[in-house]
mmCIF file of C-alpha atoms and ligand atoms in Angstrom:
data_model
loop_
_atom_site.group_PDB
_atom_site.id
_atom_site.type_symbol
_atom_site.label_atom_id
_atom_site.label_comp_id
_atom_site.label_asym_id
_atom_site.label_seq_id
_atom_site.Cartn_x
_atom_site.Cartn_y
_atom_site.Cartn_z
ATOM 1 C CA UNK H 1 12.014 -6.986 22.622
ATOM 2 C CA UNK H 2 10.162 -5.497 25.461
ATOM 3 C CA UNK H 3 6.749 -3.602 25.978
ATOM 4 C CA UNK H 4 6.431 -0.523 27.878
ATOM 5 C CA UNK H 5 3.353 0.882 29.287
ATOM 6 C CA UNK H 6 3.124 3.393 26.363
ATOM 7 C CA UNK H 7 4.092 0.950 23.562
ATOM 8 C CA UNK H 8 6.405 -1.594 22.160
ATOM 9 C CA UNK H 9 10.226 -1.317 21.616
ATOM 10 C CA UNK H 10 10.984 -0.044 18.119
ATOM 11 C CA UNK H 11 13.711 -1.265 15.852
ATOM 12 C CA UNK H 12 16.011 0.692 13.490
ATOM 13 C CA UNK H 13 17.265 3.553 15.735
ATOM 14 C CA UNK H 14 20.409 4.579 17.522
ATOM 15 C CA UNK H 15 21.437 7.023 20.345
ATOM 16 C CA UNK H 16 23.249 9.999 19.110
ATOM 17 C CA UNK H 17 26.294 11.668 20.988
ATOM 18 C CA UNK H 18 24.032 14.688 21.925
ATOM 19 C CA UNK H 19 21.670 12.295 23.759
ATOM 20 C CA UNK H 20 18.872 12.343 21.143
ATOM 21 C CA UNK H 21 17.560 9.226 19.504
ATOM 22 C CA UNK H 22 17.795 8.916 15.621
ATOM 23 C CA UNK H 23 15.060 7.019 13.987
ATOM 24 C CA UNK H 24 16.490 5.042 10.913
ATOM 25 C CA UNK H 25 13.272 3.541 9.554
ATOM 26 C CA UNK H 26 12.457 6.066 6.971
ATOM 27 C CA UNK H 27 14.133 8.848 4.904
ATOM 28 C CA UNK H 28 12.908 11.517 7.385
ATOM 29 C CA UNK H 29 15.544 10.483 9.966
ATOM 30 C CA UNK H 30 13.902 12.156 12.856
ATOM 31 C CA UNK H 31 16.213 13.117 15.706
ATOM 32 C CA UNK H 32 14.254 12.915 18.952
ATOM 33 C CA UNK H 33 14.748 14.302 22.413
ATOM 34 C CA UNK H 34 13.333 12.547 25.485
ATOM 35 C CA UNK H 35 9.365 12.574 25.058
ATOM 36 C CA UNK H 36 9.471 13.792 21.384
ATOM 37 C CA UNK H 37 7.466 12.049 18.679
ATOM 38 C CA UNK H 38 8.533 11.755 15.122
ATOM 39 C CA UNK H 39 6.721 13.226 12.203
ATOM 40 C CA UNK H 40 4.827 10.056 11.965
ATOM 41 C CA UNK H 41 3.624 10.788 15.398
ATOM 42 C CA UNK H 42 3.576 7.060 16.553
ATOM 43 C CA UNK H 43 7.345 6.601 17.032
ATOM 44 C CA UNK H 44 8.345 8.359 20.077
ATOM 45 C CA UNK H 45 11.464 8.721 22.396
ATOM 46 C CA UNK H 46 10.388 7.388 25.774
ATOM 47 C CA UNK H 47 13.225 7.461 28.357
ATOM 48 C CA UNK H 48 15.871 7.477 25.548
ATOM 49 C CA UNK H 49 14.496 4.384 23.953
ATOM 50 C CA UNK H 50 12.587 4.525 20.689
ATOM 51 C CA UNK H 51 8.968 3.113 21.093
ATOM 52 C CA UNK H 52 6.090 2.218 18.644
ATOM 53 C CA UNK H 53 3.190 3.608 20.575
ATOM 54 C CA UNK H 54 0.390 2.005 18.334
ATOM 55 C CA UNK H 55 1.492 -1.682 18.727
ATOM 56 C CA UNK H 56 -1.520 -3.841 19.053
ATOM 57 C CA UNK H 57 -4.153 -1.138 18.448
ATOM 58 C CA UNK H 58 -5.960 -0.351 15.214
ATOM 59 C CA UNK H 59 -8.259 2.315 13.778
ATOM 60 C CA UNK H 60 -10.642 -0.549 12.683
ATOM 61 C CA UNK H 61 -11.147 -3.618 10.629
ATOM 62 C CA UNK H 62 -13.078 -4.355 7.519
ATOM 63 C CA UNK H 63 -13.490 -7.130 5.032
ATOM 64 C CA UNK H 64 -12.972 -5.757 1.403
ATOM 65 C CA UNK H 65 -12.563 -7.093 -2.097
ATOM 66 C CA UNK H 66 -8.970 -7.413 -2.813
ATOM 67 C CA UNK H 67 -9.600 -5.290 -6.033
ATOM 68 C CA UNK H 68 -10.129 -2.434 -3.596
ATOM 69 C CA UNK H 69 -6.485 -2.207 -2.498
ATOM 70 C CA UNK H 70 -6.199 -2.185 -5.603
ATOM 71 C CA UNK H 71 -4.655 -5.569 -6.670
ATOM 72 C CA UNK H 72 -5.979 -7.017 -9.797
ATOM 73 C CA UNK H 73 -3.512 -10.046 -10.154
ATOM 74 C CA UNK H 74 -3.471 -11.433 -6.688
ATOM 75 C CA UNK H 75 -5.949 -13.961 -5.855
ATOM 76 C CA UNK H 76 -8.821 -12.042 -7.797
ATOM 77 C CA UNK H 77 -12.338 -11.932 -6.165
ATOM 78 C CA UNK H 78 -10.982 -12.906 -2.840
ATOM 79 C CA UNK H 79 -11.809 -11.231 0.432
ATOM 80 C CA UNK H 80 -9.032 -9.302 2.432
ATOM 81 C CA UNK H 81 -9.171 -8.223 6.030
ATOM 82 C CA UNK H 82 -8.007 -4.736 6.037
ATOM 83 C CA UNK H 83 -6.675 -2.493 9.012
ATOM 84 C CA UNK H 84 -4.497 0.399 9.782
ATOM 85 C CA UNK H 85 -3.347 2.207 12.816
ATOM 86 C CA UNK H 86 -2.636 5.894 13.081
ATOM 87 C CA UNK H 87 -0.279 8.379 11.790
ATOM 88 C CA UNK H 88 1.769 8.693 8.629
ATOM 89 C CA UNK H 89 5.381 9.622 7.490
ATOM 90 C CA UNK H 90 4.273 11.625 4.664
ATOM 91 C CA UNK H 91 2.273 14.881 4.663
ATOM 92 C CA UNK H 92 0.361 14.690 1.436
ATOM 93 C CA UNK H 93 -1.805 17.880 1.184
ATOM 94 C CA UNK H 94 -4.313 15.695 -0.738
ATOM 95 C CA UNK H 95 -4.451 12.820 1.658
ATOM 96 C CA UNK H 96 -7.715 10.914 0.796
ATOM 97 C CA UNK H 97 -7.559 9.075 4.323
ATOM 98 C CA UNK H 98 -6.630 12.127 6.440
ATOM 99 C CA UNK H 99 -8.967 11.305 9.323
ATOM 100 C CA UNK H 100 -6.731 8.128 9.939
ATOM 101 C CA UNK H 101 -3.395 9.114 8.906
ATOM 102 C CA UNK H 102 -3.224 12.473 10.477
ATOM 103 C CA UNK H 103 -5.180 11.507 13.610
ATOM 104 C CA UNK H 104 -3.643 11.482 16.981
ATOM 105 C CA UNK H 105 -3.918 7.955 18.239
ATOM 106 C CA UNK H 106 -6.132 8.502 21.245
ATOM 107 C CA UNK H 107 -9.004 9.740 18.924
ATOM 108 C CA UNK H 108 -9.138 6.740 16.604
ATOM 109 C CA UNK H 109 -7.463 3.550 17.926
ATOM 110 C CA UNK H 110 -10.572 1.902 19.268
ATOM 111 C CA UNK H 111 -9.787 -1.680 18.542
ATOM 112 C CA UNK H 112 -7.164 -3.632 20.464
ATOM 113 C CA UNK H 113 -5.843 -6.592 18.426
ATOM 114 C CA UNK H 114 -2.968 -9.034 19.028
ATOM 115 C CA UNK H 115 -1.232 -10.545 15.979
ATOM 116 C CA UNK H 116 -2.915 -13.947 16.716
ATOM 117 C CA UNK H 117 -6.311 -12.410 17.003
ATOM 118 C CA UNK H 118 -5.995 -10.810 13.547
ATOM 119 C CA UNK H 119 -4.830 -14.032 12.005
ATOM 120 C CA UNK H 120 -7.408 -16.027 13.518
ATOM 121 C CA UNK H 121 -10.213 -13.479 12.458
ATOM 122 C CA UNK H 122 -8.939 -13.528 8.864
ATOM 123 C CA UNK H 123 -8.917 -17.381 8.661
ATOM 124 C CA UNK H 124 -12.416 -17.438 10.357
ATOM 125 C CA UNK H 125 -13.812 -15.011 7.899
ATOM 126 C CA UNK H 126 -12.386 -16.833 5.031
ATOM 127 C CA UNK H 127 -10.059 -13.976 3.989
ATOM 128 C CA UNK H 128 -7.132 -15.023 1.580
ATOM 129 C CA UNK H 129 -5.137 -12.086 2.956
ATOM 130 C CA UNK H 130 -4.526 -9.385 5.401
ATOM 131 C CA UNK H 131 -3.951 -5.852 4.126
ATOM 132 C CA UNK H 132 -1.791 -3.339 6.057
ATOM 133 C CA UNK H 133 -3.594 -0.173 4.748
ATOM 134 C CA UNK H 134 -5.581 3.053 5.482
ATOM 135 C CA UNK H 135 -2.373 4.571 6.810
ATOM 136 C CA UNK H 136 1.225 3.598 5.975
ATOM 137 C CA UNK H 137 2.216 0.282 7.508
ATOM 138 C CA UNK H 138 5.969 1.368 7.333
ATOM 139 C CA UNK H 139 5.554 3.392 10.416
ATOM 140 C CA UNK H 140 4.167 0.415 12.341
ATOM 141 C CA UNK H 141 6.639 -2.133 11.090
ATOM 142 C CA UNK H 142 7.237 -4.189 14.263
ATOM 143 C CA UNK H 143 3.389 -4.712 14.609
ATOM 144 C CA UNK H 144 2.889 -5.517 10.796
ATOM 145 C CA UNK H 145 5.713 -7.928 10.872
ATOM 146 C CA UNK H 146 4.341 -9.906 13.916
ATOM 147 C CA UNK H 147 0.732 -9.888 12.374
ATOM 148 C CA UNK H 148 2.170 -11.031 9.154
ATOM 149 C CA UNK H 149 4.065 -13.803 10.778
ATOM 150 C CA UNK H 150 0.886 -15.057 12.671
ATOM 151 C CA UNK H 151 -1.166 -14.755 9.265
ATOM 152 C CA UNK H 152 1.486 -16.924 7.544
ATOM 153 C CA UNK H 153 1.141 -19.586 10.258
ATOM 154 C CA UNK H 154 -2.669 -19.437 9.552
ATOM 155 C CA UNK H 155 -2.247 -19.906 5.915
ATOM 156 C CA UNK H 156 -3.225 -16.204 5.261
ATOM 157 C CA UNK H 157 -1.184 -14.152 2.833
ATOM 158 C CA UNK H 158 -0.151 -10.550 3.577
ATOM 159 C CA UNK H 159 -0.599 -7.337 1.530
ATOM 160 C CA UNK H 160 1.073 -3.950 2.191
ATOM 161 C CA UNK H 161 -0.420 -0.768 0.726
ATOM 162 C CA UNK H 162 2.344 1.733 1.156
ATOM 163 C CA UNK H 163 4.104 4.746 -0.329
ATOM 164 C CA UNK H 164 7.421 2.951 0.315
ATOM 165 C CA UNK H 165 9.182 5.656 1.997
ATOM 166 C CA UNK H 166 11.419 3.144 3.897
ATOM 167 C CA UNK H 167 15.247 2.908 4.115
ATOM 168 C CA UNK H 168 17.224 0.006 2.580
ATOM 169 C CA UNK H 169 17.752 -2.081 5.927
ATOM 170 C CA UNK H 170 14.243 -2.143 7.457
ATOM 171 C CA UNK H 171 12.769 -2.506 4.016
ATOM 172 C CA UNK H 172 14.433 -5.956 3.822
ATOM 173 C CA UNK H 173 12.491 -7.078 6.957
ATOM 174 C CA UNK H 174 9.301 -5.381 6.212
ATOM 175 C CA UNK H 175 8.879 -6.832 2.647
ATOM 176 C CA UNK H 176 10.131 -10.281 3.720
ATOM 177 C CA UNK H 177 6.885 -10.543 5.555
ATOM 178 C CA UNK H 178 4.722 -9.482 2.610
ATOM 179 C CA UNK H 179 3.461 -11.628 -0.208
ATOM 180 C CA UNK H 180 2.175 -8.579 -2.253
ATOM 181 C CA UNK H 181 2.227 -4.867 -2.205
ATOM 182 C CA UNK H 182 0.429 -2.113 -3.854
ATOM 183 C CA UNK H 183 2.882 0.853 -3.883
ATOM 184 C CA UNK H 184 1.558 4.457 -4.242
ATOM 185 C CA UNK H 185 3.718 5.985 -6.863
ATOM 186 C CA UNK H 186 2.495 9.612 -6.136
ATOM 187 C CA UNK H 187 4.070 11.356 -9.194
ATOM 188 C CA UNK H 188 7.294 11.192 -11.023
ATOM 189 C CA UNK H 189 9.031 14.443 -9.981
ATOM 190 C CA UNK H 190 10.950 15.222 -6.932
ATOM 191 C CA UNK H 191 9.277 18.663 -6.963
ATOM 192 C CA UNK H 192 5.735 17.047 -6.544
ATOM 193 C CA UNK H 193 7.111 14.761 -3.746
ATOM 194 C CA UNK H 194 8.681 17.681 -1.923
ATOM 195 C CA UNK H 195 5.958 20.217 -2.195
ATOM 196 C CA UNK H 196 2.936 18.032 -2.019
ATOM 197 C CA UNK H 197 3.865 15.275 0.224
ATOM 198 C CA UNK H 198 7.021 16.493 2.253
ATOM 199 C CA UNK H 199 8.889 13.268 1.029
ATOM 200 C CA UNK H 200 11.170 12.081 -1.636
ATOM 201 C CA UNK H 201 10.852 10.170 -4.900
ATOM 202 C CA UNK H 202 14.397 8.585 -5.019
ATOM 203 C CA UNK H 203 13.858 6.092 -2.037
ATOM 204 C CA UNK H 204 10.523 4.973 -3.610
ATOM 205 C CA UNK H 205 12.244 4.186 -6.914
ATOM 206 C CA UNK H 206 14.937 2.347 -5.069
ATOM 207 C CA UNK H 207 12.453 0.348 -3.117
ATOM 208 C CA UNK H 208 10.589 -0.495 -6.376
ATOM 209 C CA UNK H 209 13.715 -1.802 -8.040
ATOM 210 C CA UNK H 210 14.545 -3.758 -4.876
ATOM 211 C CA UNK H 211 11.118 -5.367 -4.979
ATOM 212 C CA UNK H 212 11.127 -6.088 -8.562
ATOM 213 C CA UNK H 213 14.542 -7.757 -8.699
ATOM 214 C CA UNK H 214 15.397 -8.986 -5.249
ATOM 215 C CA UNK H 215 12.160 -10.243 -3.779
ATOM 216 C CA UNK H 216 9.103 -12.534 -4.699
ATOM 217 C CA UNK H 217 6.621 -9.841 -3.593
ATOM 218 C CA UNK H 218 3.922 -9.436 -6.172
ATOM 219 C CA UNK H 219 3.922 -5.686 -6.891
ATOM 220 C CA UNK H 220 1.221 -3.378 -8.524
ATOM 221 C CA UNK H 221 1.464 0.451 -8.703
ATOM 222 C CA UNK H 222 -1.260 3.150 -8.019
ATOM 223 C CA UNK H 223 -0.889 6.759 -9.062
ATOM 224 C CA UNK H 224 -3.694 9.131 -8.025
ATOM 225 C CA UNK H 225 -3.792 11.799 -10.919
ATOM 226 C CA UNK H 226 -4.415 15.203 -9.734
ATOM 227 C CA UNK H 227 -5.438 17.789 -12.414
ATOM 228 C CA UNK H 228 -2.467 20.120 -13.065
ATOM 229 C CA UNK H 229 -0.099 18.644 -10.560
ATOM 230 C CA UNK H 230 0.858 15.247 -11.925
ATOM 231 C CA UNK H 231 -1.096 14.470 -14.921
ATOM 232 C CA UNK H 232 0.859 15.947 -17.879
ATOM 233 C CA UNK H 233 1.563 13.825 -20.915
ATOM 234 C CA UNK H 234 5.305 14.292 -20.330
ATOM 235 C CA UNK H 235 5.322 13.034 -16.785
ATOM 236 C CA UNK H 236 3.056 10.159 -17.636
ATOM 237 C CA UNK H 237 5.485 9.209 -20.470
ATOM 238 C CA UNK H 238 8.515 9.489 -18.178
ATOM 239 C CA UNK H 239 6.786 7.476 -15.326
ATOM 240 C CA UNK H 240 5.487 4.636 -17.599
ATOM 241 C CA UNK H 241 8.687 4.356 -19.621
ATOM 242 C CA UNK H 242 10.707 4.073 -16.429
ATOM 243 C CA UNK H 243 8.406 1.348 -15.065
ATOM 244 C CA UNK H 244 8.754 -0.634 -18.079
ATOM 245 C CA UNK H 245 12.549 -0.376 -18.396
ATOM 246 C CA UNK H 246 13.393 -0.716 -14.678
ATOM 247 C CA UNK H 247 10.682 -2.825 -13.295
ATOM 248 C CA UNK H 248 9.426 -4.675 -16.381
ATOM 249 C CA UNK H 249 6.276 -4.614 -18.490
ATOM 250 C CA UNK H 250 4.126 -6.984 -16.350
ATOM 251 C CA UNK H 251 3.946 -4.649 -13.224
ATOM 252 C CA UNK H 252 0.312 -3.455 -13.351
ATOM 253 C CA UNK H 253 -0.321 0.218 -13.096
ATOM 254 C CA UNK H 254 -3.543 1.690 -11.652
ATOM 255 C CA UNK H 255 -4.444 5.296 -12.463
ATOM 256 C CA UNK H 256 -7.255 6.591 -9.949
ATOM 257 C CA UNK H 257 -9.259 9.800 -9.656
ATOM 258 C CA UNK H 258 -8.405 12.405 -7.043
ATOM 259 C CA UNK H 259 -11.392 13.938 -5.083
ATOM 260 C CA UNK H 260 -10.730 17.330 -3.100
ATOM 261 C CA UNK H 261 -9.824 16.517 0.352
ATOM 262 C CA UNK H 262 -7.709 17.607 3.319
ATOM 263 C CA UNK H 263 -5.681 20.649 2.325
ATOM 264 C CA UNK H 264 -6.410 20.465 -1.254
ATOM 265 C CA UNK H 265 -10.044 21.576 -1.654
ATOM 266 C CA UNK H 266 -9.160 24.046 -4.523
ATOM 267 C CA UNK H 267 -8.377 21.495 -7.136
ATOM 268 C CA UNK H 268 -11.228 19.914 -9.214
ATOM 269 C CA UNK H 269 -11.849 16.122 -9.174
ATOM 270 C CA UNK H 270 -9.944 14.156 -11.884
ATOM 271 C CA UNK H 271 -11.995 13.805 -15.119
ATOM 272 C CA UNK H 272 -12.396 10.237 -16.336
ATOM 273 C CA UNK H 273 -10.796 11.304 -19.605
ATOM 274 C CA UNK H 274 -7.574 11.806 -17.727
ATOM 275 C CA UNK H 275 -7.476 8.282 -16.495
ATOM 276 C CA UNK H 276 -7.969 6.905 -19.992
ATOM 277 C CA UNK H 277 -5.435 9.167 -21.323
ATOM 278 C CA UNK H 278 -2.886 7.907 -18.721
ATOM 279 C CA UNK H 279 -3.877 4.252 -19.544
ATOM 280 C CA UNK H 280 -3.362 4.891 -23.226
ATOM 281 C CA UNK H 281 0.156 6.430 -22.607
ATOM 282 C CA UNK H 282 1.036 3.425 -20.423
ATOM 283 C CA UNK H 283 -0.061 0.904 -23.116
ATOM 284 C CA UNK H 284 1.893 2.895 -25.748
ATOM 285 C CA UNK H 285 5.018 2.554 -23.588
ATOM 286 C CA UNK H 286 4.766 -1.047 -23.145
ATOM 287 C CA UNK H 287 2.981 -1.403 -19.690
ATOM 288 C CA UNK H 288 0.970 -4.574 -20.389
ATOM 289 C CA UNK H 289 -1.543 -4.176 -17.502
ATOM 290 C CA UNK H 290 -2.579 -0.498 -17.137
ATOM 291 C CA UNK H 291 -5.993 0.121 -15.406
ATOM 292 C CA UNK H 292 -8.214 2.956 -14.636
ATOM 293 C CA UNK H 293 -9.301 2.902 -11.047
ATOM 294 C CA UNK H 294 -12.178 4.093 -8.840
ATOM 295 C CA UNK H 295 -14.563 4.796 -11.730
ATOM 296 C CA UNK H 296 -17.088 2.617 -13.690
ATOM 297 C CA UNK H 297 -15.050 1.805 -16.812
ATOM 298 C CA UNK H 298 -15.300 -1.843 -17.700
ATOM 299 C CA UNK H 299 -12.861 -1.694 -20.594
ATOM 300 C CA UNK H 300 -10.215 0.284 -18.765
ATOM 301 C CA UNK H 301 -10.365 -1.909 -15.677
ATOM 302 C CA UNK H 302 -10.392 -5.433 -17.210
ATOM 303 C CA UNK H 303 -7.310 -7.585 -17.756
ATOM 304 C CA UNK H 304 -6.704 -8.393 -21.381
ATOM 305 C CA UNK H 305 -4.497 -11.164 -22.586
ATOM 306 C CA UNK H 306 -1.350 -9.225 -24.170
ATOM 307 C CA UNK H 307 -0.956 -12.299 -26.527
ATOM 308 C CA UNK H 308 -4.266 -12.928 -28.126
ATOM 309 C CA UNK H 309 -6.328 -9.912 -26.805
ATOM 310 C CA UNK H 310 -9.011 -11.856 -25.054
ATOM 311 C CA UNK H 311 -10.478 -10.487 -21.963
ATOM 312 C CA UNK H 312 -9.066 -12.588 -19.111
ATOM 313 C CA UNK H 313 -10.733 -10.845 -16.154
ATOM 314 C CA UNK H 314 -13.718 -8.515 -16.664
ATOM 315 C CA UNK H 315 -14.214 -5.967 -14.016
ATOM 316 C CA UNK H 316 -16.754 -3.316 -13.272
ATOM 317 C CA UNK H 317 -15.125 -1.392 -10.295
ATOM 318 C CA UNK H 318 -14.743 -4.081 -7.689
ATOM 319 C CA UNK H 319 -16.997 -6.699 -9.296
ATOM 320 C CA UNK H 320 -15.625 -9.533 -11.537
ATOM 321 C CA UNK H 321 -17.739 -9.715 -14.691
ATOM 322 C CA UNK H 322 -15.799 -12.222 -16.750
ATOM 323 C CA UNK H 323 -13.248 -15.038 -16.051
ATOM 324 C CA UNK H 324 -11.213 -16.618 -18.888
ATOM 325 C CA UNK H 325 -8.213 -18.023 -16.952
ATOM 326 C CA UNK H 326 -7.375 -21.647 -16.146
ATOM 327 C CA UNK H 327 -6.938 -22.597 -12.505
ATOM 328 C CA UNK H 328 -3.119 -21.894 -12.804
ATOM 329 C CA UNK H 329 -3.679 -18.445 -14.232
ATOM 330 C CA UNK H 330 -3.359 -19.033 -18.074
ATOM 331 C CA UNK H 331 -5.424 -17.531 -20.796
ATOM 332 C CA UNK H 332 -7.924 -20.219 -21.775
ATOM 333 C CA UNK H 333 -7.720 -19.265 -25.389
ATOM 334 C CA UNK H 334 -3.925 -19.123 -26.127
ATOM 335 C CA UNK H 335 -2.315 -20.478 -23.013
ATOM 336 C CA UNK H 336 -0.230 -17.614 -22.121
ATOM 337 C CA UNK H 337 0.376 -17.192 -18.603
ATOM 338 C CA UNK H 338 -1.070 -14.108 -16.818
ATOM 339 C CA UNK H 339 1.484 -12.593 -14.341
ATOM 340 C CA UNK H 340 0.331 -12.734 -10.764
ATOM 341 C CA UNK H 341 -0.856 -15.055 -8.141
ATOM 342 C CA UNK H 342 -3.773 -17.329 -9.028
ATOM 343 C CA UNK H 343 -5.193 -20.423 -7.644
ATOM 344 C CA UNK H 344 -8.417 -22.290 -8.876
ATOM 345 C CA UNK H 345 -11.453 -20.325 -9.885
ATOM 346 C CA UNK H 346 -11.850 -16.795 -8.835
ATOM 347 C CA UNK H 347 -13.144 -15.817 -5.213
ATOM 348 C CA UNK H 348 -16.757 -14.752 -4.833
ATOM 349 C CA UNK H 349 -16.533 -11.946 -2.333
ATOM 350 C CA UNK H 350 -17.976 -9.384 -4.615
ATOM 351 C CA UNK H 351 -17.950 -5.670 -3.994
ATOM 352 C CA UNK H 352 -19.168 -6.022 -0.186
ATOM 353 C CA UNK H 353 -17.431 -3.936 2.495
ATOM 354 C CA UNK H 354 -18.114 -5.525 5.948
ATOM 355 C CA UNK H 355 -16.786 -3.853 9.082
ATOM 356 C CA UNK H 356 -15.529 -6.358 11.664
ATOM 357 C CA UNK H 357 -15.403 -6.183 15.557
ATOM 358 C CA UNK H 358 -11.947 -7.719 16.597
ATOM 359 C CA UNK H 359 -13.228 -8.446 20.170
ATOM 360 C CA UNK H 360 -15.461 -11.075 18.537
ATOM 361 C CA UNK H 361 -12.274 -13.122 17.579
ATOM 362 C CA UNK H 362 -10.077 -12.788 20.663
ATOM 363 C CA UNK H 363 -7.775 -15.694 21.249
ATOM 364 C CA UNK H 364 -6.028 -16.822 24.455
ATOM 365 C CA UNK H 365 -2.374 -16.650 24.200
HETATM 366 S S1 LIG X 1 9.379 6.497 10.842
HETATM 367 FE FE1 LIG X 1 8.602 8.187 11.938
HETATM 368 S S2 LIG X 1 10.090 8.731 13.682
HETATM 369 FE FE2 LIG X 1 10.959 7.351 12.103
HETATM 370 S S3 LIG X 1 12.204 8.776 10.706
HETATM 371 FE FE3 LIG X 1 10.125 8.245 9.752
HETATM 372 S S4 LIG X 1 8.782 10.007 10.561
HETATM 373 FE FE4 LIG X 1 10.571 9.977 11.856
#
């Protein structure tokens, strides 16, 4: 592995007979002439080699509650150090983070950070995990994997927030570095993926089945419900039945509200009743832990014991309001284990959001 002036050697590519480079990281399969960048903007053919141009550079760091990722069953109440880079391999018209994902790196990548510096910062700040988020970490795989390895050495866990548009070979390496993932299941039709995201649903389903059956990664799903586009009863029934049949009933599902953004300014915000309707459909189809997200809805966002009905973890948005789990994650009323990752009492980070300057944590290598 070598660094160039413009970036870091990328993996998962090969040279084609016509001289172009084929990137085999995601289903886009970009074919790049010398100097060309992929659709994600950050992987580039430089002198007939594929290079990741954003290695070691971030769009910013922030300590968040883990519930904001959202992950409701992964060390609840703990702090997570979140960061992203630039670019994205999807072209979602409704992107809620478009200033980062659509940015050209020079505009936004202000914070230089080595993997060791990030791991050191997370440990110093008392973060239980680091989240690869804001833009899709699949496209900066080489950087994410190195940061994750440094974090593991420092006793810090790793969380991917991703749309899971990644091919079979790289996904093994990528998810081997992760302890948890929130996967953005954007809809349940190929039509939506193609028209609204310039992407495909099939690879996402494959990755979800891979994660559920072949890894130890803790997985939760998020679907941003957009009025008229992916929120019909029929689609929600199909999606939630598939989740239960193919992934199992214990995979939590978060239904979150859309706000007009980027190229989708002509669609109204999601009414809270849509989130409650989706949650009811999920429950009826056997999803044990469906949640309404990014709204104040304590009953829809709390974790309930599927056995005895006691509230295990009360939540109001990102704030924990009740805790009825034993230190190893069992219901303190009936003893049923709550699926997820738990250790001792809940964290006390609360709903705070704290921006962090990585230069305050630089380590000598
Ligand atoms: S990761 Fe980027 S360059 Fe590679 S195939 Fe996907 S969009 Fe294209």
